[in-house]
CSV table of C-alpha atoms in Angstrom, one decimal:
chain,number,residue,atom,x,y,z
A,1,GLY,CA,117.7,96.1,92.2
A,2,LEU,CA,119.9,95.9,95.2
A,3,SER,CA,120.3,92.6,97.1
A,4,ILE,CA,119.7,92.5,100.9
A,5,HIS,CA,121.1,89.5,102.6
A,6,ALA,CA,122.4,88.4,105.9
A,7,GLY,CA,125.9,87.4,104.6
A,8,GLN,CA,125.5,84.0,106.1
A,9,VAL,CA,128.4,81.5,105.7
A,10,ILE,CA,128.0,77.9,106.8
A,11,VAL,CA,130.6,75.1,106.4
A,12,ALA,CA,129.0,71.9,105.2
A,13,ASP,CA,131.4,69.4,106.8
A,14,GLY,CA,129.0,66.4,107.0
A,15,THR,CA,128.4,66.6,110.7
A,16,PRO,CA,124.8,66.5,112.1
A,17,GLU,CA,125.5,70.0,113.7
A,18,ALA,CA,126.4,71.5,110.3
A,19,ALA,CA,123.3,69.8,108.7
A,20,ALA,CA,121.1,71.4,111.3
A,21,ARG,CA,122.7,74.8,110.7
A,22,LEU,CA,122.3,74.5,106.9
A,23,GLU,CA,118.7,73.6,107.2
A,24,ARG,CA,118.0,76.6,109.4
A,25,VAL,CA,119.8,79.0,107.1
A,26,LEU,CA,118.4,77.6,103.9
A,27,THR,CA,114.9,77.7,105.4
A,28,ASN,CA,114.9,81.0,107.3
A,29,ASP,CA,116.8,83.2,104.9
A,30,PRO,CA,114.5,82.6,101.9
A,31,GLY,CA,111.5,82.5,104.2
A,32,MET,CA,112.3,86.1,105.3
A,33,GLY,CA,112.2,87.1,101.6
A,34,VAL,CA,108.7,85.5,101.3
A,35,LEU,CA,107.6,87.3,104.4
A,36,ARG,CA,108.9,90.7,103.1
A,37,HIS,CA,107.0,90.2,99.8
A,38,VAL,CA,103.8,89.1,101.6
A,39,ASP,CA,104.1,92.2,103.8
A,40,ALA,CA,104.5,94.3,100.7
A,41,GLY,CA,101.3,92.8,99.3
A,42,TYR,CA,102.6,90.8,96.4
A,43,GLU,CA,99.8,88.4,95.5
A,44,ARG,CA,102.3,85.7,94.2
A,45,ALA,CA,104.1,85.7,97.5
A,46,VAL,CA,100.8,85.4,99.4
A,47,LEU,CA,99.7,82.5,97.3
A,48,HIS,CA,103.1,80.8,97.7
A,49,ALA,CA,103.0,81.3,101.5
A,50,ARG,CA,99.6,79.8,101.7
A,51,ALA,CA,100.3,76.9,99.4
A,52,THR,CA,103.5,76.0,101.3
A,53,LYS,CA,102.1,76.7,104.7
A,54,VAL,CA,104.7,79.4,105.5
A,55,GLN,CA,103.9,80.8,108.9
A,56,ILE,CA,103.4,84.6,108.6
A,57,PRO,CA,103.1,86.1,112.1
A,58,ILE,CA,101.7,89.4,110.7
A,59,TRP,CA,98.6,87.6,109.3
A,60,PRO,CA,95.5,87.5,111.4
A,61,ALA,CA,94.6,83.8,112.1
A,62,GLU,CA,91.6,83.9,109.8
A,63,THR,CA,93.5,85.2,106.7
A,64,GLY,CA,96.8,83.2,107.0
């Protein structure tokens, strides 16, 4: 299939600022993939999101 990505580029230069940027990108970009798969109804994604406590804003509080 085709890949959809943000084309994010981060320079890891060892500074605290770069570390914070890396953490955000490497958490949020894959997290959006999980969210898309949860929204599509893939059971494996739902189980993973629940097991790792990924916050899915489209879930009602009682099902997330």
